[in-house]
Amino acid sequence: MRFRPLRSSTKETPTVTVADPPARMRAVVFDETGAPDVLHSSSVPVPSPVISELLVRVVAAGVNPIDAKTRAGRGVAQAISQYPTVPGFDFSGIVVSSPYEAHAFPAGTEVYGMLPYPRSGGSYAEYAVVPTLSVARKPASLSHVEAAGVPLAALTAWGLVVETAHAHEGQRVLIHAGSGGVGHFAVQFAAYFGAHVTVTASGRNAPWLRELGASVVIDYTTTRFDEVVTDMDVVIDLVGNVAADTGSRSVKVLRPGGLYILVPTGSWPGYAAAADAAGVRATSYKVVPDGSALATIGRLLDSGSVQVYIDKVFDLGDAAAAHAELEAGHTRGKIVLRVSDD
Ligand SMILES: NC(=O)c1ccc[n+]([C@@H]2O[C@H](COP(=O)([O-])OP(=O)(O)OC[C@H]3O[C@@H](n4cnc5c(N)ncnc54)[C@H](OP(=O)(O)O)[C@@H]3O)[C@@H](O)[C@H]2O)c1
């Protein structure tokens, strides 16, 4: 068998020319953990990829609660190896350099993805380095701002709903905080696979969540969910015991042997013993960057089966305001930072 030379014709493999990256870039950094105002703009070196990584010019960066928790000294702050440090996991942008000529994501490809977690991040910047296996082609129907709102939240929702709960026709799922970044994807994935979806959210979000596929929306500000639901197969808990004993009440609304999934790390250290006492199964969950899952999610987005909702867009330099907004706790869908022009 003869192999065709990869560069036999410039017509077959058009060369995409992308300008060499500069030595330094604009980024948002913090020099110490603290309140949102520790975030400030700075000039830092452009990171260098190793052979299994891509260098990406970031057009937009998604904002997640883990960014704010880490900035505040919690979250993955222990993974910060040096200051100043650039926060952020989510990005959408354009490949500047890739490992070899015939790589699936050559220079010029529009990609979206998630930086390694639980390392300390780095997407609030004009350039980021990311493992090739943690990215997928940007969904063609989405802008970079929209795509940047997807990776961490949708991968978490996918891991919870598809890989952990094995969502299927008729499965009875309760999702707490269905209106947030993770929640709005979890609602749509569970409904897509035929589950009967019950959600807790505030009343203002109820019509929107029904449009996304929720069958029942419980206004957590007026109604105790454990007084109106029972016999759930799965509870996806995006709140935990940090608010109104949400976790403790959740294990009580599961059928015997049902599955409780705790998502916010550390929000309820006693969950396993409480689940055991209630006769239900329990697990925590940690998101894993996964380019192939992102490719699948991208197809669902492009087909219109799933949508991303962008609540607010801030300029990169206004990252502190974006964190303050997120920490108010009432984001619908996602907050995104615009880093550069497309
Ligand atoms: N372990 C992991 O790998 C992992 C991955 C992703 C996220 N997380 C964690 O999971 C949690 C959710 O993340 P996220 O990105 O979805 O957060 P988010 O977007 O900031 O969530 C905001 C939403 O939460 C709703 N909410 C607040 N308190 C609520 C309550 N008591 N009951 C029901 N809904 C409530 C708000 O609704 P209203 O405006 O209506 O109040 C708002 O829409 C965070 O703690 C995050 O750190 C963990």
mmCIF file of C-alpha atoms and ligand atoms in Angstrom:
data_model
loop_
_atom_site.group_PDB
_atom_site.id
_atom_site.type_symbol
_atom_site.label_atom_id
_atom_site.label_comp_id
_atom_site.label_asym_id
_atom_site.label_seq_id
_atom_site.Cartn_x
_atom_site.Cartn_y
_atom_site.Cartn_z
ATOM 1 C CA MET A 1 0.000 0.000 0.000
ATOM 2 C CA ARG A 2 1.306 3.450 -0.897
ATOM 3 C CA PHE A 3 0.663 6.442 1.285
ATOM 4 C CA ARG A 4 -0.175 9.760 -0.289
ATOM 5 C CA PRO A 5 2.267 12.471 0.779
ATOM 6 C CA LEU A 6 0.405 14.802 3.107
ATOM 7 C CA ARG A 7 1.571 17.924 1.310
ATOM 8 C CA SER A 8 1.369 16.598 -2.238
ATOM 9 C CA SER A 9 -0.864 19.426 -3.358
ATOM 10 C CA THR A 10 -1.530 22.814 -1.869
ATOM 11 C CA LYS A 11 -5.048 22.550 -3.317
ATOM 12 C CA GLU A 12 -5.816 19.453 -1.243
ATOM 13 C CA THR A 13 -4.242 20.714 1.963
ATOM 14 C CA PRO A 14 -4.438 24.490 1.882
ATOM 15 C CA THR A 15 -1.945 26.107 4.186
ATOM 16 C CA VAL A 16 -3.551 28.279 6.802
ATOM 17 C CA THR A 17 -1.270 31.133 7.677
ATOM 18 C CA VAL A 18 -1.559 32.474 11.163
ATOM 19 C CA ALA A 19 0.711 35.213 12.431
ATOM 20 C CA ASP A 20 3.372 34.166 14.941
ATOM 21 C CA PRO A 21 2.204 34.860 18.481
ATOM 22 C CA PRO A 22 3.788 37.796 20.261
ATOM 23 C CA ALA A 23 6.114 37.225 23.225
ATOM 24 C CA ARG A 24 3.703 38.820 25.666
ATOM 25 C CA MET A 25 -0.064 39.075 25.950
ATOM 26 C CA ARG A 26 -2.818 40.863 27.805
ATOM 27 C CA ALA A 27 -4.321 38.764 30.584
ATOM 28 C CA VAL A 28 -6.338 39.116 33.738
ATOM 29 C CA VAL A 29 -4.318 37.907 36.724
ATOM 30 C CA PHE A 30 -4.336 37.900 40.498
ATOM 31 C CA ASP A 31 -1.265 38.190 42.764
ATOM 32 C CA GLU A 32 -3.008 36.943 45.884
ATOM 33 C CA THR A 33 -6.350 35.371 46.668
ATOM 34 C CA GLY A 34 -9.177 37.588 47.814
ATOM 35 C CA ALA A 35 -12.256 39.572 46.769
ATOM 36 C CA PRO A 36 -13.079 40.130 43.059
ATOM 37 C CA ASP A 37 -10.951 43.306 42.995
ATOM 38 C CA VAL A 38 -7.736 41.241 43.253
ATOM 39 C CA LEU A 39 -8.311 40.584 39.533
ATOM 40 C CA HIS A 40 -6.474 43.066 37.333
ATOM 41 C CA SER A 41 -5.140 43.365 33.791
ATOM 42 C CA SER A 42 -1.487 42.693 33.173
ATOM 43 C CA SER A 43 1.061 41.873 30.482
ATOM 44 C CA VAL A 44 2.374 38.320 30.865
ATOM 45 C CA PRO A 45 4.412 35.935 28.673
ATOM 46 C CA VAL A 46 2.510 33.959 26.050
ATOM 47 C CA PRO A 47 2.606 30.312 27.226
ATOM 48 C CA SER A 48 4.517 27.747 25.138
ATOM 49 C CA PRO A 49 2.820 24.484 24.158
ATOM 50 C CA VAL A 50 4.498 21.079 24.399
ATOM 51 C CA ILE A 51 3.979 18.634 21.543
ATOM 52 C CA SER A 52 0.644 17.253 22.836
ATOM 53 C CA GLU A 53 -0.841 20.736 23.222
ATOM 54 C CA LEU A 54 -2.333 23.476 21.081
ATOM 55 C CA LEU A 55 -1.635 27.178 21.380
ATOM 56 C CA VAL A 56 -4.975 28.927 20.968
ATOM 57 C CA ARG A 57 -5.762 32.596 20.458
ATOM 58 C CA VAL A 58 -8.640 33.113 22.872
ATOM 59 C CA VAL A 59 -11.604 35.076 21.525
ATOM 60 C CA ALA A 60 -13.871 34.532 24.542
ATOM 61 C CA ALA A 61 -13.506 32.927 27.977
ATOM 62 C CA GLY A 62 -16.333 31.430 30.009
ATOM 63 C CA VAL A 63 -16.702 32.286 33.700
ATOM 64 C CA ASN A 64 -17.453 29.492 36.172
ATOM 65 C CA PRO A 65 -17.998 29.348 39.942
ATOM 66 C CA ILE A 66 -14.710 27.426 40.294
ATOM 67 C CA ASP A 67 -12.884 30.524 38.951
ATOM 68 C CA ALA A 68 -14.392 32.681 41.688
ATOM 69 C CA LYS A 69 -13.889 30.073 44.416
ATOM 70 C CA THR A 70 -10.218 29.723 43.421
ATOM 71 C CA ARG A 71 -9.698 33.488 43.293
ATOM 72 C CA ALA A 72 -11.174 33.644 46.804
ATOM 73 C CA GLY A 73 -8.650 31.064 48.071
ATOM 74 C CA ARG A 74 -10.920 28.012 47.893
ATOM 75 C CA GLY A 75 -11.696 25.877 44.845
ATOM 76 C CA VAL A 76 -8.427 24.764 43.277
ATOM 77 C CA ALA A 77 -6.325 27.544 44.868
ATOM 78 C CA GLN A 78 -3.948 24.868 46.179
ATOM 79 C CA ALA A 79 -3.024 24.089 42.561
ATOM 80 C CA ILE A 80 -1.656 27.614 41.981
ATOM 81 C CA SER A 81 2.076 27.120 41.612
ATOM 82 C CA GLN A 82 3.066 30.770 41.140
ATOM 83 C CA TYR A 83 1.744 34.319 41.143
ATOM 84 C CA PRO A 84 0.646 36.265 39.217
ATOM 85 C CA THR A 85 -1.710 33.555 38.022
ATOM 86 C CA VAL A 86 -4.238 33.639 35.189
ATOM 87 C CA PRO A 87 -7.646 32.163 36.120
ATOM 88 C CA GLY A 88 -10.266 30.529 33.885
ATOM 89 C CA PHE A 89 -10.899 27.131 32.318
ATOM 90 C CA ASP A 90 -13.300 27.762 29.436
ATOM 91 C CA PHE A 91 -12.379 29.269 26.107
ATOM 92 C CA SER A 92 -13.365 29.532 22.487
ATOM 93 C CA GLY A 93 -10.785 30.674 19.980
ATOM 94 C CA ILE A 94 -8.539 29.938 17.036
ATOM 95 C CA VAL A 95 -5.624 27.487 16.895
ATOM 96 C CA VAL A 96 -2.287 29.264 16.422
ATOM 97 C CA SER A 97 -0.028 26.228 16.491
ATOM 98 C CA SER A 98 -0.681 22.506 16.593
ATOM 99 C CA PRO A 99 1.620 19.469 16.988
ATOM 100 C CA TYR A 100 2.140 18.497 13.329
ATOM 101 C CA GLU A 101 0.968 19.421 9.835
ATOM 102 C CA ALA A 102 -1.842 16.862 9.474
ATOM 103 C CA HIS A 103 -3.228 17.226 13.002
ATOM 104 C CA ALA A 104 -7.015 17.289 13.287
ATOM 105 C CA PHE A 105 -6.873 20.883 14.594
ATOM 106 C CA PRO A 106 -4.419 22.733 12.351
ATOM 107 C CA ALA A 107 -3.590 26.418 12.754
ATOM 108 C CA GLY A 108 -6.621 28.503 11.915
ATOM 109 C CA THR A 109 -9.194 25.989 13.232
ATOM 110 C CA GLU A 110 -11.928 27.441 15.412
ATOM 111 C CA VAL A 111 -12.031 25.366 18.588
ATOM 112 C CA TYR A 112 -13.610 25.446 22.016
ATOM 113 C CA GLY A 113 -12.468 23.593 25.073
ATOM 114 C CA MET A 114 -11.466 23.414 28.678
ATOM 115 C CA LEU A 115 -8.068 23.797 30.307
ATOM 116 C CA PRO A 116 -6.806 21.031 32.640
ATOM 117 C CA TYR A 117 -8.846 20.743 35.825
ATOM 118 C CA PRO A 118 -8.125 20.811 38.740
ATOM 119 C CA ARG A 119 -5.057 22.790 37.788
ATOM 120 C CA SER A 120 -5.342 26.543 38.234
ATOM 121 C CA GLY A 121 -6.654 27.613 34.801
ATOM 122 C CA GLY A 122 -5.393 30.242 32.346
ATOM 123 C CA SER A 123 -8.107 31.173 29.850
ATOM 124 C CA TYR A 124 -8.630 34.824 30.934
ATOM 125 C CA ALA A 125 -5.915 35.782 28.459
ATOM 126 C CA GLU A 126 -5.262 36.457 24.783
ATOM 127 C CA TYR A 127 -3.542 33.067 24.384
ATOM 128 C CA ALA A 128 -3.862 29.736 26.169
ATOM 129 C CA VAL A 129 -2.187 26.356 25.925
ATOM 130 C CA VAL A 130 -4.475 23.336 26.042
ATOM 131 C CA PRO A 131 -4.073 19.549 25.626
ATOM 132 C CA THR A 132 -5.219 18.515 22.155
ATOM 133 C CA LEU A 133 -7.600 15.955 23.698
ATOM 134 C CA SER A 134 -9.461 18.661 25.642
ATOM 135 C CA VAL A 135 -10.805 20.559 22.625
ATOM 136 C CA ALA A 136 -13.299 20.116 19.809
ATOM 137 C CA ARG A 137 -14.223 22.166 16.777
ATOM 138 C CA LYS A 138 -16.328 25.150 17.759
ATOM 139 C CA PRO A 139 -19.986 24.462 16.905
ATOM 140 C CA ALA A 140 -20.437 26.272 13.592
ATOM 141 C CA SER A 141 -23.777 27.794 14.572
ATOM 142 C CA LEU A 142 -22.368 29.438 17.705
ATOM 143 C CA SER A 143 -20.350 32.629 18.053
ATOM 144 C CA HIS A 144 -17.144 32.414 20.075
ATOM 145 C CA VAL A 145 -18.902 34.181 22.954
ATOM 146 C CA GLU A 146 -21.655 31.561 22.943
ATOM 147 C CA ALA A 147 -19.207 28.666 22.559
ATOM 148 C CA ALA A 148 -17.079 29.894 25.477
ATOM 149 C CA GLY A 149 -20.072 29.435 27.756
ATOM 150 C CA VAL A 150 -20.296 25.742 26.984
ATOM 151 C CA PRO A 151 -17.277 23.596 27.940
ATOM 152 C CA LEU A 152 -17.018 23.230 31.723
ATOM 153 C CA ALA A 153 -20.749 23.514 32.427
ATOM 154 C CA ALA A 154 -21.867 21.251 29.584
ATOM 155 C CA LEU A 155 -19.148 18.654 30.255
ATOM 156 C CA THR A 156 -20.237 18.594 33.904
ATOM 157 C CA ALA A 157 -23.879 18.188 32.899
ATOM 158 C CA TRP A 158 -22.945 15.472 30.386
ATOM 159 C CA GLY A 159 -20.877 13.625 32.996
ATOM 160 C CA LEU A 160 -23.735 13.838 35.499
ATOM 161 C CA VAL A 161 -26.714 13.093 33.281
ATOM 162 C CA VAL A 162 -25.286 10.730 30.675
ATOM 163 C CA GLU A 163 -22.231 9.068 32.161
ATOM 164 C CA THR A 164 -23.235 8.873 35.840
ATOM 165 C CA ALA A 165 -27.060 8.831 35.918
ATOM 166 C CA HIS A 166 -27.423 7.043 32.540
ATOM 167 C CA ALA A 167 -30.481 9.119 31.659
ATOM 168 C CA HIS A 168 -33.200 7.180 29.863
ATOM 169 C CA GLU A 169 -36.860 7.176 28.937
ATOM 170 C CA GLY A 170 -39.095 7.668 31.964
ATOM 171 C CA GLN A 171 -36.273 8.085 34.482
ATOM 172 C CA ARG A 172 -37.385 10.491 37.218
ATOM 173 C CA VAL A 173 -34.666 13.098 37.750
ATOM 174 C CA LEU A 174 -34.602 16.016 40.179
ATOM 175 C CA ILE A 175 -32.073 18.728 39.311
ATOM 176 C CA HIS A 176 -31.325 21.446 41.852
ATOM 177 C CA ALA A 177 -30.362 24.887 40.461
ATOM 178 C CA GLY A 178 -31.585 23.977 36.987
ATOM 179 C CA SER A 179 -31.297 27.609 35.890
ATOM 180 C CA GLY A 180 -27.522 27.911 36.338
ATOM 181 C CA GLY A 181 -24.684 27.111 33.968
ATOM 182 C CA VAL A 182 -24.541 23.381 34.687
ATOM 183 C CA GLY A 183 -28.247 23.091 35.456
ATOM 184 C CA HIS A 184 -29.588 24.442 32.180
ATOM 185 C CA PHE A 185 -27.487 21.923 30.237
ATOM 186 C CA ALA A 186 -28.430 19.091 32.627
ATOM 187 C CA VAL A 187 -32.132 19.814 32.117
ATOM 188 C CA GLN A 188 -31.737 19.685 28.342
ATOM 189 C CA PHE A 189 -29.594 16.519 28.272
ATOM 190 C CA ALA A 190 -31.941 14.668 30.644
ATOM 191 C CA ALA A 191 -34.996 15.682 28.598
ATOM 192 C CA TYR A 192 -33.194 14.772 25.351
ATOM 193 C CA PHE A 193 -32.734 11.211 26.611
ATOM 194 C CA GLY A 194 -36.384 10.971 27.647
ATOM 195 C CA ALA A 195 -36.167 11.504 31.392
ATOM 196 C CA HIS A 196 -38.986 13.136 33.357
ATOM 197 C CA VAL A 197 -37.263 16.254 34.664
ATOM 198 C CA THR A 198 -38.142 18.090 37.875
ATOM 199 C CA VAL A 199 -36.141 21.223 38.645
ATOM 200 C CA THR A 200 -35.687 23.599 41.548
ATOM 201 C CA ALA A 201 -35.231 27.234 40.527
ATOM 202 C CA SER A 202 -36.749 30.594 41.363
ATOM 203 C CA GLY A 203 -40.138 31.368 39.832
ATOM 204 C CA ARG A 204 -38.815 33.862 37.276
ATOM 205 C CA ASN A 205 -36.966 31.020 35.535
ATOM 206 C CA ALA A 206 -39.892 28.566 35.405
ATOM 207 C CA PRO A 207 -41.258 29.346 31.898
ATOM 208 C CA TRP A 208 -37.754 29.236 30.393
ATOM 209 C CA LEU A 209 -36.909 25.926 32.086
ATOM 210 C CA ARG A 210 -40.141 24.379 30.783
ATOM 211 C CA GLU A 211 -39.092 25.456 27.288
ATOM 212 C CA LEU A 212 -35.770 23.663 27.848
ATOM 213 C CA GLY A 213 -37.572 20.434 28.754
ATOM 214 C CA ALA A 214 -38.385 20.489 32.462
ATOM 215 C CA SER A 215 -41.767 18.910 33.250
ATOM 216 C CA VAL A 216 -42.018 20.322 36.779
ATOM 217 C CA VAL A 217 -40.384 23.486 38.145
ATOM 218 C CA ILE A 218 -40.423 23.985 41.914
ATOM 219 C CA ASP A 219 -39.823 27.549 43.098
ATOM 220 C CA TYR A 220 -37.285 26.985 45.866
ATOM 221 C CA THR A 221 -37.980 30.456 47.284
ATOM 222 C CA THR A 222 -41.585 29.571 48.136
ATOM 223 C CA THR A 223 -41.857 25.765 48.219
ATOM 224 C CA ARG A 224 -39.881 23.027 49.998
ATOM 225 C CA PHE A 225 -39.178 20.473 47.299
ATOM 226 C CA ASP A 226 -39.271 17.560 49.767
ATOM 227 C CA GLU A 227 -42.925 18.369 50.467
ATOM 228 C CA VAL A 228 -43.944 17.986 46.814
ATOM 229 C CA VAL A 229 -41.717 15.317 45.259
ATOM 230 C CA THR A 230 -41.019 11.693 46.100
ATOM 231 C CA ASP A 231 -39.752 8.484 44.495
ATOM 232 C CA MET A 232 -37.030 10.119 42.395
ATOM 233 C CA ASP A 233 -34.617 7.802 40.604
ATOM 234 C CA VAL A 234 -31.832 10.386 40.614
ATOM 235 C CA VAL A 235 -31.109 13.712 42.315
ATOM 236 C CA ILE A 236 -28.455 15.917 40.714
ATOM 237 C CA ASP A 237 -27.560 18.318 43.496
ATOM 238 C CA LEU A 238 -25.864 21.508 42.282
ATOM 239 C CA VAL A 239 -26.459 23.229 45.638
ATOM 240 C CA GLY A 240 -25.520 20.842 48.485
ATOM 241 C CA ASN A 241 -25.985 21.585 52.166
ATOM 242 C CA VAL A 242 -24.718 25.163 51.861
ATOM 243 C CA ALA A 243 -28.345 26.281 51.364
ATOM 244 C CA ALA A 244 -31.386 25.122 53.355
ATOM 245 C CA ASP A 245 -30.129 21.550 53.868
ATOM 246 C CA THR A 246 -30.727 20.850 50.190
ATOM 247 C CA GLY A 247 -28.576 17.711 50.303
ATOM 248 C CA SER A 248 -30.061 16.243 53.486
ATOM 249 C CA ARG A 249 -33.588 16.753 52.150
ATOM 250 C CA SER A 250 -32.632 15.337 48.744
ATOM 251 C CA VAL A 251 -31.682 11.852 49.913
ATOM 252 C CA LYS A 252 -35.179 11.600 51.417
ATOM 253 C CA VAL A 253 -37.002 12.142 48.109
ATOM 254 C CA LEU A 254 -35.227 9.259 46.342
ATOM 255 C CA ARG A 255 -36.788 5.838 45.879
ATOM 256 C CA PRO A 256 -34.968 3.020 47.737
ATOM 257 C CA GLY A 257 -31.712 2.442 45.866
ATOM 258 C CA GLY A 258 -31.999 5.738 43.966
ATOM 259 C CA LEU A 259 -28.877 7.768 43.192
ATOM 260 C CA TYR A 260 -27.841 11.037 44.851
ATOM 261 C CA ILE A 261 -25.059 12.978 43.063
ATOM 262 C CA LEU A 262 -23.314 15.785 44.949
ATOM 263 C CA VAL A 263 -21.651 18.305 42.644
ATOM 264 C CA PRO A 264 -20.252 21.319 44.593
ATOM 265 C CA THR A 265 -17.109 19.877 46.138
ATOM 266 C CA GLY A 266 -17.078 20.046 49.914
ATOM 267 C CA SER A 267 -20.607 21.398 50.214
ATOM 268 C CA TRP A 268 -21.723 18.420 52.299
ATOM 269 C CA PRO A 269 -18.951 16.278 53.802
ATOM 270 C CA GLY A 270 -21.454 13.877 55.407
ATOM 271 C CA TYR A 271 -23.370 12.988 52.246
ATOM 272 C CA ALA A 272 -22.229 9.358 51.956
ATOM 273 C CA ALA A 273 -23.247 8.369 55.496
ATOM 274 C CA ALA A 274 -26.579 10.185 55.170
ATOM 275 C CA ALA A 275 -27.325 8.435 51.879
ATOM 276 C CA ASP A 276 -26.423 5.084 53.372
ATOM 277 C CA ALA A 277 -28.779 5.695 56.299
ATOM 278 C CA ALA A 278 -31.559 6.626 53.869
ATOM 279 C CA GLY A 279 -31.063 3.459 51.791
ATOM 280 C CA VAL A 280 -29.940 5.254 48.624
ATOM 281 C CA ARG A 281 -26.727 5.273 46.588
ATOM 282 C CA ALA A 282 -24.521 8.368 46.505
ATOM 283 C CA THR A 283 -21.525 9.716 44.674
ATOM 284 C CA SER A 284 -19.675 12.971 44.310
ATOM 285 C CA TYR A 285 -18.614 14.119 40.854
ATOM 286 C CA LYS A 286 -15.659 15.953 39.269
ATOM 287 C CA VAL A 287 -15.655 17.306 35.741
ATOM 288 C CA VAL A 288 -13.042 15.952 33.305
ATOM 289 C CA PRO A 289 -12.000 17.929 30.190
ATOM 290 C CA ASP A 290 -13.028 15.730 27.270
ATOM 291 C CA GLY A 291 -12.766 16.847 23.653
ATOM 292 C CA SER A 292 -14.730 13.924 22.281
ATOM 293 C CA ALA A 293 -17.682 14.622 24.588
ATOM 294 C CA LEU A 294 -17.431 18.287 23.539
ATOM 295 C CA ALA A 295 -17.637 17.202 19.892
ATOM 296 C CA THR A 296 -20.870 15.307 20.654
ATOM 297 C CA ILE A 297 -22.253 18.254 22.608
ATOM 298 C CA GLY A 298 -21.298 20.481 19.672
ATOM 299 C CA ARG A 299 -23.434 18.376 17.344
ATOM 300 C CA LEU A 300 -26.394 18.708 19.734
ATOM 301 C CA LEU A 301 -25.870 22.481 19.775
ATOM 302 C CA ASP A 302 -25.572 22.722 15.987
ATOM 303 C CA SER A 303 -28.704 20.604 15.475
ATOM 304 C CA GLY A 304 -30.679 22.869 17.797
ATOM 305 C CA SER A 305 -31.446 20.034 20.227
ATOM 306 C CA VAL A 306 -29.553 21.880 22.957
ATOM 307 C CA GLN A 307 -29.007 25.595 23.531
ATOM 308 C CA VAL A 308 -26.542 27.626 25.561
ATOM 309 C CA TYR A 309 -27.981 30.659 27.328
ATOM 310 C CA ILE A 310 -25.587 33.587 27.787
ATOM 311 C CA ASP A 311 -26.808 35.822 30.591
ATOM 312 C CA LYS A 312 -24.146 38.553 30.450
ATOM 313 C CA VAL A 313 -20.986 39.372 28.489
ATOM 314 C CA PHE A 314 -18.146 41.426 30.025
ATOM 315 C CA ASP A 315 -14.917 42.695 28.481
ATOM 316 C CA LEU A 316 -11.831 40.818 29.699
ATOM 317 C CA GLY A 317 -10.720 43.853 31.687
ATOM 318 C CA ASP A 318 -14.011 43.775 33.604
ATOM 319 C CA ALA A 319 -13.406 40.272 34.981
ATOM 320 C CA ALA A 320 -13.779 41.543 38.552
ATOM 321 C CA ALA A 321 -17.308 42.762 37.774
ATOM 322 C CA ALA A 322 -18.053 39.418 36.109
ATOM 323 C CA HIS A 323 -16.966 37.566 39.258
ATOM 324 C CA ALA A 324 -19.053 39.840 41.465
ATOM 325 C CA GLU A 325 -22.051 39.164 39.246
ATOM 326 C CA LEU A 326 -21.482 35.409 39.373
ATOM 327 C CA GLU A 327 -21.015 35.439 43.137
ATOM 328 C CA ALA A 328 -24.390 37.116 43.580
ATOM 329 C CA GLY A 329 -25.634 33.582 42.829
ATOM 330 C CA HIS A 330 -28.443 34.301 40.369
ATOM 331 C CA THR A 331 -26.873 33.834 36.944
ATOM 332 C CA ARG A 332 -29.231 32.384 34.366
ATOM 333 C CA GLY A 333 -27.083 30.137 32.185
ATOM 334 C CA LYS A 334 -23.628 31.587 31.665
ATOM 335 C CA ILE A 335 -21.405 34.666 32.019
ATOM 336 C CA VAL A 336 -18.701 35.136 29.374
ATOM 337 C CA LEU A 337 -15.668 37.437 28.966
ATOM 338 C CA ARG A 338 -14.959 38.845 25.505
ATOM 339 C CA VAL A 339 -11.179 38.681 25.115
ATOM 340 C CA SER A 340 -10.498 39.749 21.524
ATOM 341 C CA ASP A 341 -12.103 40.165 18.133
ATOM 342 C CA ASP A 342 -12.974 37.077 16.066
HETATM 343 N N1 LIG B 1 -17.532 19.132 40.882
HETATM 344 C C1 LIG B 1 -17.446 19.655 39.666
HETATM 345 O O1 LIG B 1 -16.746 19.145 38.792
HETATM 346 C C2 LIG B 1 -18.250 20.897 39.338
HETATM 347 C C3 LIG B 1 -18.377 21.306 38.008
HETATM 348 C C4 LIG B 1 -19.176 22.418 37.705
HETATM 349 C C5 LIG B 1 -19.794 23.113 38.744
HETATM 350 N N2 LIG B 1 -19.603 22.716 40.031
HETATM 351 C C6 LIG B 1 -20.280 23.415 41.142
HETATM 352 O O2 LIG B 1 -21.688 23.248 40.970
HETATM 353 C C7 LIG B 1 -22.377 24.414 41.418
HETATM 354 C C8 LIG B 1 -23.271 24.919 40.295
HETATM 355 O O3 LIG B 1 -22.454 25.413 39.234
HETATM 356 P P1 LIG B 1 -23.088 26.367 38.124
HETATM 357 O O4 LIG B 1 -22.014 26.762 37.200
HETATM 358 O O5 LIG B 1 -24.320 25.770 37.570
HETATM 359 O O6 LIG B 1 -23.505 27.616 39.046
HETATM 360 P P2 LIG B 1 -24.272 28.960 38.678
HETATM 361 O O7 LIG B 1 -24.460 29.061 37.208
HETATM 362 O O8 LIG B 1 -23.579 30.083 39.347
HETATM 363 O O9 LIG B 1 -25.697 28.740 39.377
HETATM 364 C C9 LIG B 1 -26.542 29.845 39.494
HETATM 365 C C10 LIG B 1 -27.976 29.380 39.605
HETATM 366 O O10 LIG B 1 -28.200 28.727 40.856
HETATM 367 C C11 LIG B 1 -29.568 28.948 41.225
HETATM 368 N N3 LIG B 1 -29.708 28.750 42.669
HETATM 369 C C12 LIG B 1 -29.026 29.407 43.643
HETATM 370 N N4 LIG B 1 -29.397 28.904 44.859
HETATM 371 C C13 LIG B 1 -30.315 27.937 44.628
HETATM 372 C C14 LIG B 1 -31.076 27.058 45.481
HETATM 373 N N5 LIG B 1 -30.936 27.097 46.817
HETATM 374 N N6 LIG B 1 -31.918 26.177 44.899
HETATM 375 C C15 LIG B 1 -32.067 26.143 43.554
HETATM 376 N N7 LIG B 1 -31.382 26.964 42.698
HETATM 377 C C16 LIG B 1 -30.516 27.845 43.242
HETATM 378 C C17 LIG B 1 -29.809 30.373 40.794
HETATM 379 O O11 LIG B 1 -31.171 30.501 40.486
HETATM 380 P P3 LIG B 1 -32.024 31.815 40.923
HETATM 381 O O12 LIG B 1 -31.438 32.976 40.217
HETATM 382 O O13 LIG B 1 -33.360 31.480 40.461
HETATM 383 O O14 LIG B 1 -31.875 31.925 42.413
HETATM 384 C C18 LIG B 1 -28.943 30.535 39.532
HETATM 385 O O15 LIG B 1 -29.675 30.442 38.328
HETATM 386 C C19 LIG B 1 -21.287 25.402 41.857
HETATM 387 O O16 LIG B 1 -21.086 25.269 43.249
HETATM 388 C C20 LIG B 1 -20.051 24.913 41.109
HETATM 389 O O17 LIG B 1 -18.836 25.289 41.733
HETATM 390 C C21 LIG B 1 -18.851 21.625 40.354
#
